[in-house]
Amino acid sequence: MEGSPTRSLSPAWLSYYVAISQILGLTVITMAGVWMGQYRGGIAWTSSLQFNVHPLCMIIGMVFLQGDALLVYRVFRNETKRATKILHGVLHVFALVIALVGLIAVFEYHRKQGYPDMYSLHSWCGIAAFSLYFVQWLLGFCFFLFPGASFLLRSKYKPQHIFFGAFLLILSITTALLGIMELLLFSIKDKYSSFVPEGILANTLGLLLIAFGAVTGYILTRDEWRRPPLAEEMALSMDFKTLTEGESPSSSQ
Amino acid sequence: MEGSPTRSLSPAWLSYYVAISQILGLTVITMAGVWMGQYRGGIAWTSSLQFNVHPLCMIIGMVFLQGDALLVYRVFRNETKRATKILHGVLHVFALVIALVGLIAVFEYHRKQGYPDMYSLHSWCGIAAFSLYFVQWLLGFCFFLFPGASFLLRSKYKPQHIFFGAFLLILSITTALLGIMELLLFSIKDKYSSFVPEGILANTLGLLLIAFGAVTGYILTRDEWRRPPLAEEMALSMDFKTLTEGESPSSSQ
């Protein structure tokens, strides 16, 4: 990565893109809340309104917090790698716990109402996304936070971890869209084609979820916004390169 | 990109991954055909079966051919850049034409049946994906195939073209999944929760579409499988670097 004049201007633009991603993220959470509050009767844990906990928790956990956990390597690009890693891991824990609450809500609601579980494409994608997300967290913890894994092992696993991290965010957003579609066709199927406000609100929520994913993905894939390695990490990379006489491990994420 | 022993082994693995992507791609087309043929009454242009042309054409055009058009830079990595570019552009034209047939089919079907258009999240995502895909093709043609654009302009636009190419493939697959969900809830809503064969077939088709996207995305994001620059392209890059005294343009895609 060369420090050309164009590239040194980039971090300022990064802030704008991060701001847009956060505005989009908070907007989708608000819209999901408005949808549940205004059109689906509100949110509660004990009545049939328990279902409404599900979309809200899944969007907060599996979309907003998961996305933000990926962005910490860009937002806190000048902090130490260890502190950034811990924040990344902790945000994913929050995401997993909130998503688990959302899953319990829908399974309990189904049980109380006598509805069958796990037959729709939305549920198949959702359970795959949540399970794989948990596995990804466990592997990430073992490789990058637990002290046992060697530097070589870490640098071998890292590209896989990054790819599957992006894949899981995309799968989670896709699953959210499938959930919006399923809920609309169960609740307002006959009115949906008349462009009723609830349908337009939910469709717009879907498009904004895609926009959140697109902006997050754009930030994560720009080479010039990758985390620059700190001096001590550079030294470690150079030592490793000398030891292996092979390729230099990527020291930025 | 350094030529370490590990990296030089990689192209063999690339072939396996490409083979898996093609098996997945042909499987999803076959499954969509079986779904329409066995459970939705078959395919025709004149009767109400005209709708069934839509899912099949969209999967062939917007998923399989669009995905394959992105893979040509990996599969034909040792051919000249111009030949690879032309193949890339031509595959996208086939994709666009087949998708257009699929769009005409569903709009004509709606018109004949008196159904409203463009109210569902699937239709919003679909029209956005198709329109942006057409714009992406036009921009790609103007920048990379039309002789007017300068080398500097091309290298500025290239990262955007690559990002939006990946985004559009993901959006197309998400739209296909939304379409599967919509069709199931319109055709077998009451039986879907009984795990009827049609529901399981369509859900499995959805998961395999995700798998096609995941394998294609994996191939495209591996640094070691990027197209190595040919000798004459290297020379051109070096000239350009000398001229600008800034960063070297990435000569591999």
Short mmCIF file of C-alpha atoms in Angstrom, two decimals:
data_model
loop_
_atom_site.label_atom_id
_atom_site.label_comp_id
_atom_site.label_asym_id
_atom_site.label_seq_id
_atom_site.Cartn_x
_atom_site.Cartn_y
_atom_site.Cartn_z
CA MET A 1 0.00 0.00 0.00
CA GLU A 2 1.72 3.16 -1.13
CA GLY A 3 1.13 6.51 0.51
CA SER A 4 0.27 8.55 -2.58
CA PRO A 5 -1.39 11.96 -2.09
CA THR A 6 -4.80 10.61 -3.23
CA ARG A 7 -4.71 7.85 -0.63
CA SER A 8 -3.76 10.10 2.29
CA LEU A 9 -6.98 12.10 1.70
CA SER A 10 -9.09 8.97 1.92
CA PRO A 11 -9.65 8.61 5.71
CA ALA A 12 -11.75 11.81 5.68
CA TRP A 13 -14.09 10.23 3.12
CA LEU A 14 -14.18 7.09 5.26
CA SER A 15 -15.85 9.11 8.06
CA TYR A 16 -18.64 10.23 5.71
CA TYR A 17 -19.28 6.67 4.52
CA VAL A 18 -19.28 5.36 8.12
CA ALA A 19 -21.73 8.15 9.09
CA ILE A 20 -24.03 7.15 6.20
CA SER A 21 -23.86 3.48 7.27
CA GLN A 22 -24.82 4.42 10.85
CA ILE A 23 -27.68 6.67 9.71
CA LEU A 24 -28.95 3.81 7.52
CA GLY A 25 -28.54 1.30 10.37
CA LEU A 26 -30.42 3.44 12.90
CA THR A 27 -33.10 4.23 10.29
CA VAL A 28 -33.80 0.53 9.60
CA ILE A 29 -34.08 -0.18 13.35
CA THR A 30 -36.47 2.77 13.77
CA MET A 31 -38.54 1.71 10.75
CA ALA A 32 -38.80 -1.87 12.04
CA GLY A 33 -39.97 -0.42 15.40
CA VAL A 34 -42.52 1.84 13.68
CA TRP A 35 -43.78 -1.10 11.57
CA MET A 36 -44.28 -3.28 14.65
CA GLY A 37 -45.62 -0.39 16.77
CA GLN A 38 -47.97 1.29 14.29
CA TYR A 39 -49.18 -1.58 12.15
CA ARG A 40 -48.60 -4.83 14.10
CA GLY A 41 -49.98 -3.80 17.50
CA GLY A 42 -46.74 -3.10 19.40
CA ILE A 43 -44.22 -5.26 21.22
CA ALA A 44 -44.67 -7.49 24.29
CA TRP A 45 -43.17 -10.74 25.61
CA THR A 46 -46.27 -12.45 27.02
CA SER A 47 -49.10 -12.02 24.47
CA SER A 48 -49.31 -12.79 20.77
CA LEU A 49 -47.31 -9.58 20.31
CA GLN A 50 -44.27 -11.68 21.27
CA PHE A 51 -43.78 -12.36 17.54
CA ASN A 52 -43.01 -8.66 17.01
CA VAL A 53 -39.90 -8.95 19.18
CA HIS A 54 -38.46 -11.20 16.46
CA PRO A 55 -38.00 -8.79 13.50
CA LEU A 56 -36.71 -6.01 15.74
CA CYS A 57 -34.14 -8.16 17.57
CA MET A 58 -32.93 -9.84 14.38
CA ILE A 59 -32.39 -6.49 12.62
CA ILE A 60 -30.57 -5.02 15.65
CA GLY A 61 -28.44 -8.12 16.22
CA MET A 62 -27.89 -9.88 12.89
CA VAL A 63 -27.76 -6.74 10.73
CA PHE A 64 -26.82 -3.55 12.62
CA LEU A 65 -24.47 -4.92 15.30
CA GLN A 66 -23.00 -7.58 13.01
CA GLY A 67 -22.28 -4.91 10.41
CA ASP A 68 -20.80 -2.54 12.99
CA ALA A 69 -18.59 -5.32 14.37
CA LEU A 70 -17.04 -5.62 10.89
CA LEU A 71 -16.56 -1.85 10.64
CA VAL A 72 -14.49 -1.50 13.85
CA TYR A 73 -11.29 -2.35 11.94
CA ARG A 74 -11.94 0.71 9.76
CA VAL A 75 -13.39 3.11 12.36
CA PHE A 76 -10.71 2.40 15.00
CA ARG A 77 -7.95 1.95 12.44
CA ASN A 78 -5.36 3.78 14.57
CA GLU A 79 -6.01 1.90 17.85
CA THR A 80 -4.00 -1.17 18.87
CA LYS A 81 -4.94 -4.37 17.10
CA ARG A 82 -5.72 -6.18 20.39
CA ALA A 83 -8.20 -3.49 21.58
CA THR A 84 -9.90 -3.47 18.15
CA LYS A 85 -10.11 -7.27 18.12
CA ILE A 86 -11.74 -7.32 21.58
CA LEU A 87 -14.31 -4.70 20.50
CA HIS A 88 -14.97 -6.75 17.33
CA GLY A 89 -15.53 -9.91 19.42
CA VAL A 90 -17.68 -8.13 22.05
CA LEU A 91 -19.96 -6.51 19.43
CA HIS A 92 -20.50 -9.95 17.88
CA VAL A 93 -21.42 -11.32 21.34
CA PHE A 94 -24.05 -8.57 21.76
CA ALA A 95 -25.31 -9.36 18.25
CA LEU A 96 -25.55 -13.10 19.03
CA VAL A 97 -27.35 -12.54 22.38
CA ILE A 98 -29.90 -10.10 20.90
CA ALA A 99 -30.48 -12.42 17.93
CA LEU A 100 -30.97 -15.34 20.34
CA VAL A 101 -33.68 -13.36 22.17
CA GLY A 102 -35.32 -12.73 18.76
CA LEU A 103 -35.18 -16.46 17.94
CA ILE A 104 -36.64 -17.47 21.32
CA ALA A 105 -39.45 -14.95 20.76
CA VAL A 106 -40.53 -16.48 17.43
CA PHE A 107 -40.19 -20.12 18.56
CA GLU A 108 -42.20 -19.42 21.78
CA TYR A 109 -44.83 -17.54 19.77
CA HIS A 110 -45.14 -20.46 17.33
CA ARG A 111 -45.39 -22.97 20.23
CA LYS A 112 -48.09 -20.96 22.04
CA GLN A 113 -50.12 -20.49 18.82
CA GLY A 114 -49.59 -24.08 17.67
CA TYR A 115 -47.90 -22.98 14.44
CA PRO A 116 -45.32 -25.26 12.81
CA ASP A 117 -41.65 -24.25 12.78
CA MET A 118 -38.88 -24.27 10.24
CA TYR A 119 -40.75 -24.91 6.99
CA SER A 120 -40.18 -21.63 5.12
CA LEU A 121 -37.17 -20.53 3.09
CA HIS A 122 -36.84 -17.60 5.53
CA SER A 123 -36.52 -19.99 8.49
CA TRP A 124 -34.06 -22.26 6.66
CA CYS A 125 -31.83 -19.30 5.76
CA GLY A 126 -32.22 -17.79 9.23
CA ILE A 127 -31.24 -20.88 11.17
CA ALA A 128 -28.29 -21.44 8.81
CA ALA A 129 -27.17 -17.80 9.25
CA PHE A 130 -27.44 -17.90 13.07
CA SER A 131 -25.71 -21.31 13.44
CA LEU A 132 -22.87 -20.41 11.07
CA TYR A 133 -22.51 -17.01 12.79
CA PHE A 134 -22.07 -18.78 16.14
CA VAL A 135 -19.49 -21.18 14.63
CA GLN A 136 -17.67 -18.24 13.02
CA TRP A 137 -17.53 -16.47 16.41
CA LEU A 138 -16.18 -19.59 18.14
CA LEU A 139 -13.50 -20.11 15.45
CA GLY A 140 -12.61 -16.41 15.54
CA PHE A 141 -12.23 -16.55 19.33
CA CYS A 142 -10.05 -19.69 19.21
CA PHE A 143 -7.80 -18.40 16.42
CA PHE A 144 -7.48 -14.68 17.23
CA LEU A 145 -8.24 -14.06 20.93
CA PHE A 146 -7.29 -17.34 22.63
CA PRO A 147 -3.49 -17.22 23.05
CA GLY A 148 -2.78 -20.76 21.70
CA ALA A 149 -2.96 -20.24 17.91
CA SER A 150 0.34 -19.64 16.13
CA PHE A 151 0.98 -16.62 13.90
CA LEU A 152 1.14 -18.95 10.86
CA LEU A 153 -2.20 -20.56 11.72
CA ARG A 154 -3.79 -17.14 12.22
CA SER A 155 -2.57 -15.78 8.92
CA LYS A 156 -3.82 -18.94 7.13
CA TYR A 157 -7.30 -18.70 8.69
CA LYS A 158 -7.69 -14.90 8.44
CA PRO A 159 -8.77 -14.68 4.76
CA GLN A 160 -11.41 -17.39 5.38
CA HIS A 161 -12.64 -15.54 8.49
CA ILE A 162 -12.97 -12.29 6.52
CA PHE A 163 -14.75 -13.97 3.58
CA PHE A 164 -17.24 -15.82 5.80
CA GLY A 165 -17.79 -12.67 7.89
CA ALA A 166 -18.91 -10.78 4.78
CA PHE A 167 -20.92 -13.81 3.58
CA LEU A 168 -22.78 -14.03 6.92
CA LEU A 169 -23.69 -10.33 6.89
CA ILE A 170 -25.07 -10.70 3.34
CA LEU A 171 -26.95 -13.90 4.29
CA SER A 172 -28.41 -12.15 7.36
CA ILE A 173 -29.66 -9.20 5.29
CA THR A 174 -31.12 -11.57 2.66
CA THR A 175 -32.87 -13.49 5.46
CA ALA A 176 -34.29 -10.22 6.85
CA LEU A 177 -35.71 -9.40 3.41
CA LEU A 178 -37.27 -12.87 3.17
CA GLY A 179 -38.78 -12.29 6.62
CA ILE A 180 -40.29 -8.95 5.51
CA MET A 181 -41.80 -10.66 2.45
CA GLU A 182 -43.18 -13.56 4.54
CA LEU A 183 -44.70 -11.27 7.19
CA LEU A 184 -46.33 -9.04 4.55
CA LEU A 185 -47.84 -12.01 2.71
CA PHE A 186 -49.19 -13.41 6.00
CA SER A 187 -50.55 -10.13 7.35
CA ILE A 188 -51.65 -7.90 4.42
CA LYS A 189 -51.70 -10.27 1.42
CA ASP A 190 -55.02 -8.94 0.08
CA LYS A 191 -54.17 -5.26 0.57
CA TYR A 192 -50.46 -5.44 -0.42
CA SER A 193 -51.15 -4.87 -4.13
CA SER A 194 -53.10 -1.66 -3.37
CA PHE A 195 -49.88 0.04 -2.24
CA VAL A 196 -51.10 0.43 1.36
CA PRO A 197 -48.78 2.44 3.68
CA GLU A 198 -47.68 -0.69 5.61
CA GLY A 199 -46.55 -2.37 2.40
CA ILE A 200 -44.66 0.70 1.22
CA LEU A 201 -43.04 1.12 4.66
CA ALA A 202 -41.92 -2.52 4.75
CA ASN A 203 -40.66 -2.47 1.14
CA THR A 204 -38.68 0.71 1.88
CA LEU A 205 -37.26 -0.97 4.99
CA GLY A 206 -36.10 -3.79 2.70
CA LEU A 207 -34.38 -1.38 0.29
CA LEU A 208 -32.68 0.45 3.19
CA LEU A 209 -31.42 -2.88 4.58
CA ILE A 210 -29.82 -3.48 1.16
CA ALA A 211 -28.36 0.05 1.25
CA PHE A 212 -26.88 -0.60 4.73
CA GLY A 213 -25.27 -3.78 3.40
CA ALA A 214 -24.00 -2.01 0.27
CA VAL A 215 -22.40 0.92 2.16
CA THR A 216 -20.88 -1.42 4.77
CA GLY A 217 -19.56 -3.66 2.01
CA TYR A 218 -18.13 -0.67 0.14
CA ILE A 219 -16.26 0.53 3.25
CA LEU A 220 -14.89 -2.96 3.95
CA THR A 221 -13.66 -3.59 0.39
CA ARG A 222 -11.77 -0.31 -0.19
CA ASP A 223 -8.05 -1.12 -0.05
CA GLU A 224 -7.14 2.43 0.94
CA TRP A 225 -9.35 2.27 4.06
CA ARG A 226 -7.81 -0.93 5.43
CA ARG A 227 -6.32 -0.69 8.86
CA PRO A 228 -2.68 0.45 8.49
CA PRO A 229 -0.32 -1.78 10.52
CA LEU A 230 1.24 -0.14 13.61
CA ALA A 231 5.04 0.02 13.93
CA GLU A 232 5.31 -3.03 16.23
CA GLU A 233 3.04 -5.09 13.96
CA MET A 234 5.22 -4.14 10.96
CA ALA A 235 8.29 -5.40 12.84
CA LEU A 236 6.52 -8.69 13.64
CA SER A 237 5.49 -9.10 10.00
CA MET A 238 9.05 -8.54 8.84
CA ASP A 239 10.37 -11.12 11.34
CA PHE A 240 7.78 -13.62 10.14
CA LYS A 241 8.64 -12.95 6.50
CA THR A 242 12.32 -13.54 7.22
CA LEU A 243 11.53 -16.75 9.11
CA THR A 244 9.34 -18.29 6.43
CA GLU A 245 11.11 -16.84 3.39
CA GLY A 246 7.72 -16.96 1.73
CA GLU A 247 5.00 -14.42 1.43
CA SER A 248 4.50 -11.59 3.89
CA PRO A 249 1.38 -12.07 5.98
CA SER A 250 -1.15 -9.32 5.46
CA SER A 251 -0.83 -7.16 8.52
CA SER A 252 -3.86 -5.01 7.81
CA GLN A 253 -7.46 -6.11 8.06
CA MET B 1 1.70 -10.65 -5.56
CA GLU B 2 4.69 -12.88 -4.85
CA GLY B 3 5.18 -16.25 -6.51
CA SER B 4 5.65 -18.41 -3.41
CA PRO B 5 5.36 -22.22 -3.73
CA THR B 6 1.91 -22.21 -2.04
CA ARG B 7 0.56 -19.68 -4.54
CA SER B 8 1.84 -21.49 -7.63
CA LEU B 9 -0.24 -24.56 -6.62
CA SER B 10 -3.41 -22.50 -6.41
CA PRO B 11 -4.67 -22.49 -10.05
CA ALA B 12 -5.35 -26.25 -9.79
CA TRP B 13 -7.70 -25.59 -6.86
CA LEU B 14 -9.30 -22.79 -8.86
CA SER B 15 -10.47 -25.39 -11.43
CA TYR B 16 -12.22 -27.42 -8.72
CA TYR B 17 -14.00 -24.36 -7.33
CA VAL B 18 -15.05 -23.26 -10.84
CA ALA B 19 -16.33 -26.80 -11.51
CA ILE B 20 -18.37 -26.69 -8.26
CA SER B 21 -19.81 -23.27 -9.22
CA GLN B 22 -20.87 -24.62 -12.65
CA ILE B 23 -22.43 -27.77 -11.15
CA LEU B 24 -24.36 -25.55 -8.71
CA GLY B 25 -25.39 -23.16 -11.49
CA LEU B 26 -26.66 -25.93 -13.78
CA THR B 27 -28.40 -27.61 -10.81
CA VAL B 28 -30.35 -24.45 -9.91
CA ILE B 29 -31.47 -24.01 -13.55
CA THR B 30 -32.55 -27.67 -13.69
CA MET B 31 -34.39 -27.39 -10.35
CA ALA B 32 -36.20 -24.24 -11.47
CA GLY B 33 -37.21 -26.12 -14.66
CA VAL B 34 -38.40 -29.14 -12.63
CA TRP B 35 -40.35 -26.85 -10.26
CA MET B 36 -42.13 -25.13 -13.16
CA GLY B 37 -42.56 -28.37 -15.14
CA GLN B 38 -43.67 -30.76 -12.39
CA TYR B 39 -45.56 -28.50 -9.98
CA ARG B 40 -46.59 -25.35 -11.90
CA GLY B 41 -47.95 -26.95 -15.09
CA GLY B 42 -45.04 -26.39 -17.48
CA ILE B 43 -43.87 -23.49 -19.61
CA ALA B 44 -45.60 -21.70 -22.50
CA TRP B 45 -45.71 -18.16 -23.93
CA THR B 46 -49.39 -17.83 -24.79
CA SER B 47 -51.41 -19.24 -21.87
CA SER B 48 -51.32 -18.49 -18.13
CA LEU B 49 -48.19 -20.67 -18.09
CA GLN B 50 -46.39 -17.60 -19.44
CA PHE B 51 -45.63 -16.67 -15.82
CA ASN B 52 -43.42 -19.77 -15.52
CA VAL B 53 -41.03 -18.36 -18.14
CA HIS B 54 -40.16 -15.64 -15.61
CA PRO B 55 -38.37 -17.60 -12.82
CA LEU B 56 -36.48 -19.74 -15.33
CA CYS B 57 -35.24 -16.80 -17.46
CA MET B 58 -34.29 -14.70 -14.43
CA ILE B 59 -32.24 -17.53 -12.89
CA ILE B 60 -30.49 -18.28 -16.21
CA GLY B 61 -29.82 -14.59 -17.00
CA MET B 62 -29.49 -12.67 -13.74
CA VAL B 63 -27.83 -15.46 -11.73
CA PHE B 64 -26.04 -18.09 -13.84
CA LEU B 65 -24.85 -16.00 -16.81
CA GLN B 66 -24.17 -12.90 -14.70
CA GLY B 67 -22.09 -15.03 -12.31
CA ASP B 68 -20.23 -16.71 -15.17
CA ALA B 69 -19.49 -13.34 -16.79
CA LEU B 70 -17.65 -12.36 -13.58
CA LEU B 71 -15.74 -15.65 -13.52
CA VAL B 72 -14.22 -15.26 -17.03
CA TYR B 73 -11.35 -13.18 -15.60
CA ARG B 74 -10.41 -16.20 -13.44
CA VAL B 75 -11.21 -19.03 -15.86
CA PHE B 76 -9.45 -17.44 -18.86
CA ARG B 77 -6.73 -15.88 -16.76
CA ASN B 78 -4.00 -16.64 -19.32
CA GLU B 79 -5.82 -15.27 -22.38
CA THR B 80 -5.33 -11.69 -23.59
CA LYS B 81 -7.17 -9.03 -21.62
CA ARG B 82 -9.07 -7.78 -24.68
CA ALA B 83 -10.45 -11.24 -25.56
CA THR B 84 -11.46 -11.82 -21.92
CA LYS B 85 -13.12 -8.39 -21.73
CA ILE B 86 -15.14 -9.08 -24.90
CA LEU B 87 -16.31 -12.45 -23.53
CA HIS B 88 -17.22 -10.72 -20.23
CA GLY B 89 -19.28 -8.09 -22.09
CA VAL B 90 -20.95 -10.63 -24.42
CA LEU B 91 -21.99 -12.93 -21.53
CA HIS B 92 -23.57 -9.91 -19.80
CA VAL B 93 -25.47 -9.11 -23.04
CA PHE B 94 -26.85 -12.68 -23.14
CA ALA B 95 -27.77 -12.31 -19.45
CA LEU B 96 -29.55 -9.00 -20.08
CA VAL B 97 -31.49 -10.30 -23.11
CA ILE B 98 -32.63 -13.50 -21.33
CA ALA B 99 -33.61 -11.49 -18.24
CA LEU B 100 -35.55 -9.07 -20.46
CA VAL B 101 -37.53 -12.01 -21.90
CA GLY B 102 -38.26 -13.09 -18.31
CA LEU B 103 -39.45 -9.58 -17.41
CA ILE B 104 -41.68 -9.30 -20.50
CA ALA B 105 -43.18 -12.70 -19.59
CA VAL B 106 -44.24 -11.60 -16.08
CA PHE B 107 -45.52 -8.15 -17.14
CA GLU B 108 -47.55 -9.67 -20.02
CA TYR B 109 -48.92 -12.37 -17.68
CA HIS B 110 -49.99 -9.70 -15.15
CA ARG B 111 -51.59 -7.59 -17.88
CA LYS B 112 -53.57 -10.54 -19.32
CA GLN B 113 -54.73 -11.64 -15.85
CA GLY B 114 -55.47 -8.10 -14.69
CA TYR B 115 -53.01 -8.34 -11.79
CA PRO B 116 -51.27 -5.19 -10.49
CA ASP B 117 -47.53 -4.71 -11.06
CA MET B 118 -44.62 -3.54 -9.00
CA TYR B 119 -46.06 -3.58 -5.48
CA SER B 120 -43.99 -6.33 -3.81
CA LEU B 121 -40.51 -6.12 -2.31
CA HIS B 122 -39.46 -8.77 -4.86
CA SER B 123 -40.57 -6.53 -7.75
CA TRP B 124 -38.90 -3.43 -6.26
CA CYS B 125 -35.60 -5.27 -5.80
CA GLY B 126 -35.92 -6.93 -9.20
CA ILE B 127 -36.51 -3.76 -11.19
CA ALA B 128 -33.67 -2.04 -9.29
CA ALA B 129 -31.32 -4.97 -10.01
CA PHE B 130 -32.20 -5.11 -13.73
CA SER B 131 -32.00 -1.31 -14.26
CA LEU B 132 -28.69 -0.97 -12.39
CA TYR B 133 -27.33 -4.02 -14.24
CA PHE B 134 -28.12 -2.33 -17.57
CA VAL B 135 -26.48 0.94 -16.41
CA GLN B 136 -23.43 -1.04 -15.18
CA TRP B 137 -23.15 -2.70 -18.59
CA LEU B 138 -23.38 0.64 -20.43
CA LEU B 139 -20.73 2.23 -18.18
CA GLY B 140 -18.52 -0.85 -18.51
CA PHE B 141 -18.82 -0.70 -22.31
CA CYS B 142 -18.01 3.05 -22.43
CA PHE B 143 -15.04 2.82 -20.07
CA PHE B 144 -13.45 -0.50 -21.04
CA LEU B 145 -14.48 -1.50 -24.58
CA PHE B 146 -15.14 1.83 -26.32
CA PRO B 147 -11.71 3.19 -27.33
CA GLY B 148 -12.22 6.74 -25.99
CA ALA B 149 -11.59 6.34 -22.25
CA SER B 150 -8.09 7.11 -21.01
CA PHE B 151 -5.99 4.66 -19.00
CA LEU B 152 -6.26 6.95 -15.95
CA LEU B 153 -10.07 7.12 -16.21
CA ARG B 154 -10.28 3.33 -16.59
CA SER B 155 -8.12 2.67 -13.55
CA LYS B 156 -10.19 5.14 -11.48
CA TYR B 157 -13.48 3.53 -12.51
CA LYS B 158 -12.34 -0.12 -12.33
CA PRO B 159 -12.68 -0.62 -8.51
CA GLN B 160 -16.22 0.84 -8.65
CA HIS B 161 -17.11 -1.44 -11.59
CA ILE B 162 -15.83 -4.50 -9.69
CA PHE B 163 -17.66 -3.56 -6.45
CA PHE B 164 -20.98 -2.88 -8.19
CA GLY B 165 -20.60 -6.05 -10.27
CA ALA B 166 -20.40 -8.13 -7.09
CA PHE B 167 -23.22 -6.08 -5.50
CA LEU B 168 -25.50 -6.69 -8.49
CA LEU B 169 -24.91 -10.46 -8.46
CA ILE B 170 -25.76 -10.55 -4.72
CA LEU B 171 -28.84 -8.34 -5.27
CA SER B 172 -29.97 -10.61 -8.13
CA ILE B 173 -29.65 -13.75 -5.99
CA THR B 174 -31.50 -12.04 -3.10
CA THR B 175 -34.27 -11.03 -5.52
CA ALA B 176 -34.50 -14.63 -6.78
CA LEU B 177 -34.95 -15.84 -3.19
CA LEU B 178 -37.67 -13.23 -2.60
CA GLY B 179 -39.35 -14.45 -5.80
CA ILE B 180 -39.26 -18.07 -4.58
CA MET B 181 -40.83 -16.99 -1.26
CA GLU B 182 -43.52 -14.92 -3.03
CA LEU B 183 -44.43 -17.69 -5.48
CA LEU B 184 -44.64 -20.30 -2.68
CA LEU B 185 -46.90 -18.08 -0.54
CA PHE B 186 -49.15 -17.40 -3.54
CA SER B 187 -49.34 -20.99 -4.76
CA ILE B 188 -49.04 -23.38 -1.79
CA LYS B 189 -49.52 -21.15 1.27
CA ASP B 190 -51.83 -23.61 3.07
CA LYS B 191 -49.68 -26.69 2.35
CA TYR B 192 -46.23 -25.06 2.73
CA SER B 193 -46.06 -25.71 6.49
CA SER B 194 -46.73 -29.46 5.94
CA PHE B 195 -43.32 -29.82 4.27
CA VAL B 196 -44.84 -30.79 0.89
CA PRO B 197 -42.33 -31.81 -1.82
CA GLU B 198 -42.83 -28.57 -3.80
CA GLY B 199 -41.94 -26.46 -0.74
CA ILE B 200 -38.85 -28.54 0.04
CA LEU B 201 -37.76 -28.41 -3.63
CA ALA B 202 -38.16 -24.62 -3.79
CA ASN B 203 -36.43 -24.06 -0.40
CA THR B 204 -33.54 -26.27 -1.54
CA LEU B 205 -33.37 -24.26 -4.78
CA GLY B 206 -33.04 -21.14 -2.59
CA LEU B 207 -30.17 -22.63 -0.57
CA LEU B 208 -28.38 -23.77 -3.76
CA LEU B 209 -28.72 -20.24 -5.22
CA ILE B 210 -26.97 -18.96 -2.07
CA ALA B 211 -24.31 -21.67 -2.49
CA PHE B 212 -23.74 -20.60 -6.13
CA GLY B 213 -23.29 -17.00 -4.97
CA ALA B 214 -20.96 -18.05 -2.13
CA VAL B 215 -18.68 -20.20 -4.32
CA THR B 216 -18.59 -17.54 -7.07
CA GLY B 217 -17.82 -14.86 -4.47
CA TYR B 218 -15.08 -17.02 -2.95
CA ILE B 219 -13.40 -17.50 -6.35
CA LEU B 220 -13.60 -13.76 -7.14
CA THR B 221 -12.18 -12.60 -3.80
CA ARG B 222 -9.10 -14.88 -3.61
CA ASP B 223 -6.08 -12.68 -4.30
CA GLU B 224 -4.01 -15.64 -5.55
CA TRP B 225 -6.57 -16.44 -8.28
CA ARG B 226 -6.64 -12.94 -9.76
CA ARG B 227 -5.69 -12.69 -13.40
CA PRO B 228 -1.90 -12.34 -13.64
CA PRO B 229 -0.91 -9.43 -15.95
CA LEU B 230 0.65 -10.44 -19.28
CA ALA B 231 4.12 -9.13 -20.18
CA GLU B 232 2.82 -6.29 -22.40
CA GLU B 233 0.32 -5.20 -19.73
CA MET B 234 3.13 -5.12 -17.15
CA ALA B 235 5.14 -2.84 -19.44
CA LEU B 236 2.13 -0.53 -19.87
CA SER B 237 1.63 -0.43 -16.09
CA MET B 238 5.26 0.49 -15.53
CA ASP B 239 5.05 3.29 -18.12
CA PHE B 240 1.94 4.62 -16.45
CA LYS B 241 3.54 4.47 -13.00
CA THR B 242 6.52 6.42 -14.29
CA LEU B 243 4.25 9.00 -15.91
CA THR B 244 2.08 9.63 -12.87
CA GLU B 245 4.78 9.13 -10.21
CA GLY B 246 1.94 7.95 -7.99
CA GLU B 247 0.48 4.54 -7.37
CA SER B 248 0.74 1.69 -9.83
CA PRO B 249 -2.62 0.84 -11.37
CA SER B 250 -3.75 -2.68 -10.57
CA SER B 251 -3.22 -4.58 -13.78
CA SER B 252 -4.97 -7.75 -12.65
CA GLN B 253 -8.72 -8.11 -12.27
#
